[in-house]
């Protein structure tokens, strides 16, 4: 009898596990759960961003910050579409993300903390959501209480910002040059990143 109970328990455990996993996916909470787990990894300090410099052929060309054709549609602010060129004159921290992306969710709190440590008159943060349904991004931002300016693309994504993986982050100079980029999850609330932004904000 007891052996039967043990066998039954051994059979039930994987079933319960599968049911929990399926429940998380159906409810949409799997992204949040995985994101929280990856946040714990980020807190170890092992995922420091390593910014890649542009290729020599394009290092001195301007990014779409200068041409005015790329539009940003606000997600957590009121107002009309914002021309990306309107941000010129500031250092731009552009993070490409999506609400369904666990690594994006994981690194978001550090980006929010970094934004609070910078001067909005000199450094512009742009959280660019690739969610096909902007309402999903809005709900995510509202649920997390994120007020750092977030947008969805209001026109085709410029080639300079197209990436093979998200999250992806671009640092853009006040004159519109992409000075560095990073693909993948990272801990951005660091003295090194804050120092980089402050150095470039002085180069207007």
Tab-separated table of C-alpha atoms in Angstrom:
chain	number	residue	atom	x	y	z
A	1	UNK	CA	0.000	0.000	0.000
A	2	UNK	CA	2.732	2.443	0.948
A	3	UNK	CA	4.699	1.560	-2.164
A	4	UNK	CA	1.642	2.405	-4.206
A	5	UNK	CA	1.398	5.799	-2.522
A	6	UNK	CA	5.046	6.552	-3.227
A	7	UNK	CA	4.645	5.519	-6.851
A	8	UNK	CA	1.581	7.701	-7.165
A	9	UNK	CA	3.391	10.664	-5.629
A	10	UNK	CA	6.316	10.194	-8.007
A	11	UNK	CA	3.856	10.188	-10.898
A	12	UNK	CA	1.991	13.267	-9.677
A	13	UNK	CA	5.014	15.522	-9.143
A	14	UNK	CA	5.934	15.956	-12.837
A	15	UNK	CA	2.256	16.383	-13.700
A	16	UNK	CA	1.909	19.172	-11.143
A	17	UNK	CA	5.122	20.772	-12.428
A	18	UNK	CA	3.875	20.696	-16.030
A	19	UNK	CA	0.523	22.105	-14.928
A	20	UNK	CA	2.239	24.993	-13.130
A	21	UNK	CA	4.437	25.760	-16.143
A	22	UNK	CA	1.464	25.660	-18.518
A	23	UNK	CA	-0.514	27.839	-16.143
A	24	UNK	CA	2.243	30.450	-16.125
A	25	UNK	CA	2.391	30.491	-19.926
A	26	UNK	CA	-1.365	30.671	-20.360
A	27	UNK	CA	-1.664	33.477	-17.805
A	28	UNK	CA	1.294	35.364	-19.266
A	29	UNK	CA	3.154	35.362	-15.947
A	30	UNK	CA	6.032	33.209	-17.232
A	31	UNK	CA	7.823	36.331	-18.481
A	32	UNK	CA	7.550	37.966	-15.064
A	33	UNK	CA	8.768	34.837	-13.261
A	34	UNK	CA	11.740	34.336	-15.578
A	35	UNK	CA	12.493	38.042	-15.454
A	36	UNK	CA	12.618	37.978	-11.656
A	37	UNK	CA	14.988	35.013	-11.739
A	38	UNK	CA	17.280	36.813	-14.174
A	39	UNK	CA	17.163	39.947	-12.019
A	40	UNK	CA	18.708	37.845	-9.254
A	41	UNK	CA	21.532	36.935	-11.640
A	42	UNK	CA	22.055	40.581	-12.566
A	43	UNK	CA	22.370	41.485	-8.893
A	44	UNK	CA	25.560	39.403	-8.732
A	45	UNK	CA	27.298	42.038	-10.876
A	46	UNK	CA	28.469	39.476	-13.430
A	47	UNK	CA	26.495	40.973	-16.327
A	48	UNK	CA	28.292	44.281	-16.849
A	49	UNK	CA	27.570	45.853	-20.250
A	50	UNK	CA	30.410	45.781	-22.755
A	51	UNK	CA	29.617	48.471	-25.263
A	52	UNK	CA	30.648	47.756	-28.828
A	53	UNK	CA	31.913	50.720	-30.803
A	54	UNK	CA	30.498	51.266	-34.314
A	55	UNK	CA	32.456	49.900	-37.251
A	56	UNK	CA	35.129	52.314	-38.585
A	57	UNK	CA	33.157	52.907	-41.767
A	58	UNK	CA	30.154	54.178	-39.807
A	59	UNK	CA	31.686	55.447	-36.599
A	60	UNK	CA	31.488	59.076	-37.662
A	61	UNK	CA	28.146	59.003	-39.438
A	62	UNK	CA	25.088	60.340	-37.717
A	63	UNK	CA	22.425	58.078	-36.345
A	64	UNK	CA	18.692	58.553	-37.060
A	65	UNK	CA	18.722	61.057	-34.189
A	66	UNK	CA	19.762	63.628	-36.784
A	67	UNK	CA	17.392	63.067	-39.694
A	68	UNK	CA	13.971	63.550	-38.136
A	69	UNK	CA	12.253	60.750	-40.064
A	70	UNK	CA	11.956	58.308	-37.155
A	71	UNK	CA	8.915	58.881	-34.938
A	72	UNK	CA	8.282	57.759	-31.364
A	73	UNK	CA	4.733	57.078	-30.118
A	74	UNK	CA	4.457	57.687	-26.343
A	75	UNK	CA	3.331	54.718	-24.244
A	76	UNK	CA	3.387	56.100	-20.702
A	77	UNK	CA	3.061	59.819	-21.399
A	78	UNK	CA	0.436	62.051	-22.941
A	79	UNK	CA	1.130	63.851	-26.163
A	80	UNK	CA	1.669	63.391	-29.892
A	81	UNK	CA	4.373	61.477	-31.724
A	82	UNK	CA	7.899	62.660	-30.959
A	83	UNK	CA	10.452	63.044	-33.779
A	84	UNK	CA	13.617	61.282	-32.673
A	85	UNK	CA	15.607	64.279	-33.906
A	86	UNK	CA	13.926	66.349	-31.185
A	87	UNK	CA	16.238	64.633	-28.690
A	88	UNK	CA	19.361	65.861	-30.431
A	89	UNK	CA	21.579	67.875	-28.112
A	90	UNK	CA	21.244	65.275	-25.360
A	91	UNK	CA	23.010	62.009	-24.703
A	92	UNK	CA	20.467	59.310	-25.561
A	93	UNK	CA	20.201	55.986	-23.758
A	94	UNK	CA	18.048	53.905	-26.111
A	95	UNK	CA	16.883	50.493	-24.902
A	96	UNK	CA	15.031	48.202	-27.322
A	97	UNK	CA	12.795	45.822	-25.388
A	98	UNK	CA	9.469	43.967	-25.301
A	99	UNK	CA	7.136	42.967	-22.488
A	100	UNK	CA	7.310	39.290	-23.535
A	101	UNK	CA	11.137	39.213	-23.248
A	102	UNK	CA	12.362	37.926	-19.822
A	103	UNK	CA	15.883	39.436	-20.135
A	104	UNK	CA	14.288	42.790	-21.015
A	105	UNK	CA	12.099	42.577	-17.925
A	106	UNK	CA	15.109	41.587	-15.811
A	107	UNK	CA	17.287	44.580	-16.728
A	108	UNK	CA	14.514	47.193	-16.649
A	109	UNK	CA	14.775	48.054	-12.905
A	110	UNK	CA	18.481	48.884	-13.267
A	111	UNK	CA	17.737	51.155	-16.234
A	112	UNK	CA	15.064	52.927	-14.194
A	113	UNK	CA	17.521	53.439	-11.327
A	114	UNK	CA	20.152	54.767	-13.732
A	115	UNK	CA	17.662	57.209	-15.247
A	116	UNK	CA	16.881	58.618	-11.800
A	117	UNK	CA	20.575	59.391	-11.305
A	118	UNK	CA	20.908	61.462	-14.472
A	119	UNK	CA	19.832	64.961	-15.452
A	120	UNK	CA	16.861	64.756	-17.871
A	121	UNK	CA	17.928	68.079	-19.366
A	122	UNK	CA	21.166	66.457	-20.556
A	123	UNK	CA	20.396	62.738	-20.880
A	124	UNK	CA	17.308	61.323	-22.603
A	125	UNK	CA	16.165	57.788	-21.851
A	126	UNK	CA	14.130	56.057	-24.547
A	127	UNK	CA	12.552	52.675	-23.802
A	128	UNK	CA	11.562	51.508	-27.290
A	129	UNK	CA	9.031	48.674	-27.150
A	130	UNK	CA	8.768	46.183	-30.007
A	131	UNK	CA	5.479	44.735	-28.720
A	132	UNK	CA	3.124	44.247	-31.656
A	133	UNK	CA	0.282	45.307	-29.380
A	134	UNK	CA	1.222	48.614	-27.686
A	135	UNK	CA	-1.455	48.043	-25.039
A	136	UNK	CA	0.517	45.077	-23.688
A	137	UNK	CA	3.526	47.335	-23.228
A	138	UNK	CA	1.341	49.985	-21.576
A	139	UNK	CA	-0.073	47.453	-19.124
A	140	UNK	CA	3.419	46.203	-18.295
A	141	UNK	CA	4.688	49.734	-17.661
A	142	UNK	CA	1.658	50.598	-15.521
A	143	UNK	CA	1.945	47.377	-13.519
A	144	UNK	CA	5.612	48.079	-12.794
A	145	UNK	CA	5.082	51.794	-12.170
A	146	UNK	CA	7.690	52.696	-14.810
A	147	UNK	CA	7.644	56.377	-15.724
A	148	UNK	CA	10.905	56.519	-17.696
A	149	UNK	CA	9.764	57.663	-21.175
A	150	UNK	CA	8.674	54.626	-23.178
A	151	UNK	CA	7.593	54.524	-26.802
A	152	UNK	CA	6.622	52.284	-29.662
A	153	UNK	CA	7.914	52.930	-33.196
A	154	UNK	CA	5.749	55.352	-35.121
A	155	UNK	CA	7.618	54.666	-38.361
A	156	UNK	CA	9.887	51.878	-39.649
A	157	UNK	CA	12.733	51.088	-37.274
A	158	UNK	CA	15.940	52.641	-38.663
A	159	UNK	CA	18.600	50.198	-39.811
A	160	UNK	CA	20.990	51.549	-37.169
A	161	UNK	CA	18.672	50.280	-34.429
A	162	UNK	CA	17.806	46.918	-35.950
A	163	UNK	CA	19.300	44.109	-33.924
A	164	UNK	CA	19.403	40.323	-33.997
A	165	UNK	CA	18.418	40.032	-30.347
A	166	UNK	CA	16.721	41.984	-27.594
A	167	UNK	CA	17.249	43.597	-25.250
A	168	UNK	CA	19.613	45.871	-27.118
A	169	UNK	CA	20.954	49.198	-25.916
A	170	UNK	CA	22.451	52.107	-27.858
A	171	UNK	CA	24.275	55.139	-26.468
A	172	UNK	CA	24.028	58.150	-28.774
A	173	UNK	CA	26.053	61.345	-28.483
A	174	UNK	CA	24.499	64.843	-28.378
A	175	UNK	CA	25.523	65.296	-32.025
A	176	UNK	CA	23.673	62.154	-33.115
A	177	UNK	CA	26.491	59.622	-33.354
A	178	UNK	CA	26.051	56.099	-32.014
A	179	UNK	CA	29.034	55.779	-29.679
A	180	UNK	CA	28.339	52.292	-28.368
A	181	UNK	CA	25.851	49.440	-28.281
A	182	UNK	CA	25.203	46.243	-26.377
A	183	UNK	CA	23.021	43.238	-27.208
A	184	UNK	CA	21.691	41.127	-24.369
A	185	UNK	CA	20.867	41.546	-20.713
A	186	UNK	CA	23.110	43.739	-18.565
A	187	UNK	CA	23.304	45.617	-15.272
A	188	UNK	CA	23.326	49.281	-16.306
A	189	UNK	CA	23.099	51.003	-12.944
A	190	UNK	CA	26.860	51.134	-12.459
A	191	UNK	CA	29.371	53.926	-11.768
A	192	UNK	CA	30.996	53.168	-15.129
A	193	UNK	CA	27.799	53.702	-17.128
A	194	UNK	CA	26.850	56.796	-15.157
A	195	UNK	CA	30.337	58.193	-15.740
A	196	UNK	CA	30.099	57.494	-19.473
A	197	UNK	CA	26.802	59.358	-19.780
A	198	UNK	CA	28.114	62.314	-17.791
A	199	UNK	CA	31.287	62.546	-19.860
A	200	UNK	CA	29.380	62.639	-23.109
A	201	UNK	CA	26.807	65.152	-21.902
A	202	UNK	CA	29.666	67.644	-21.630
A	203	UNK	CA	30.543	67.219	-25.321
A	204	UNK	CA	27.680	69.179	-26.824
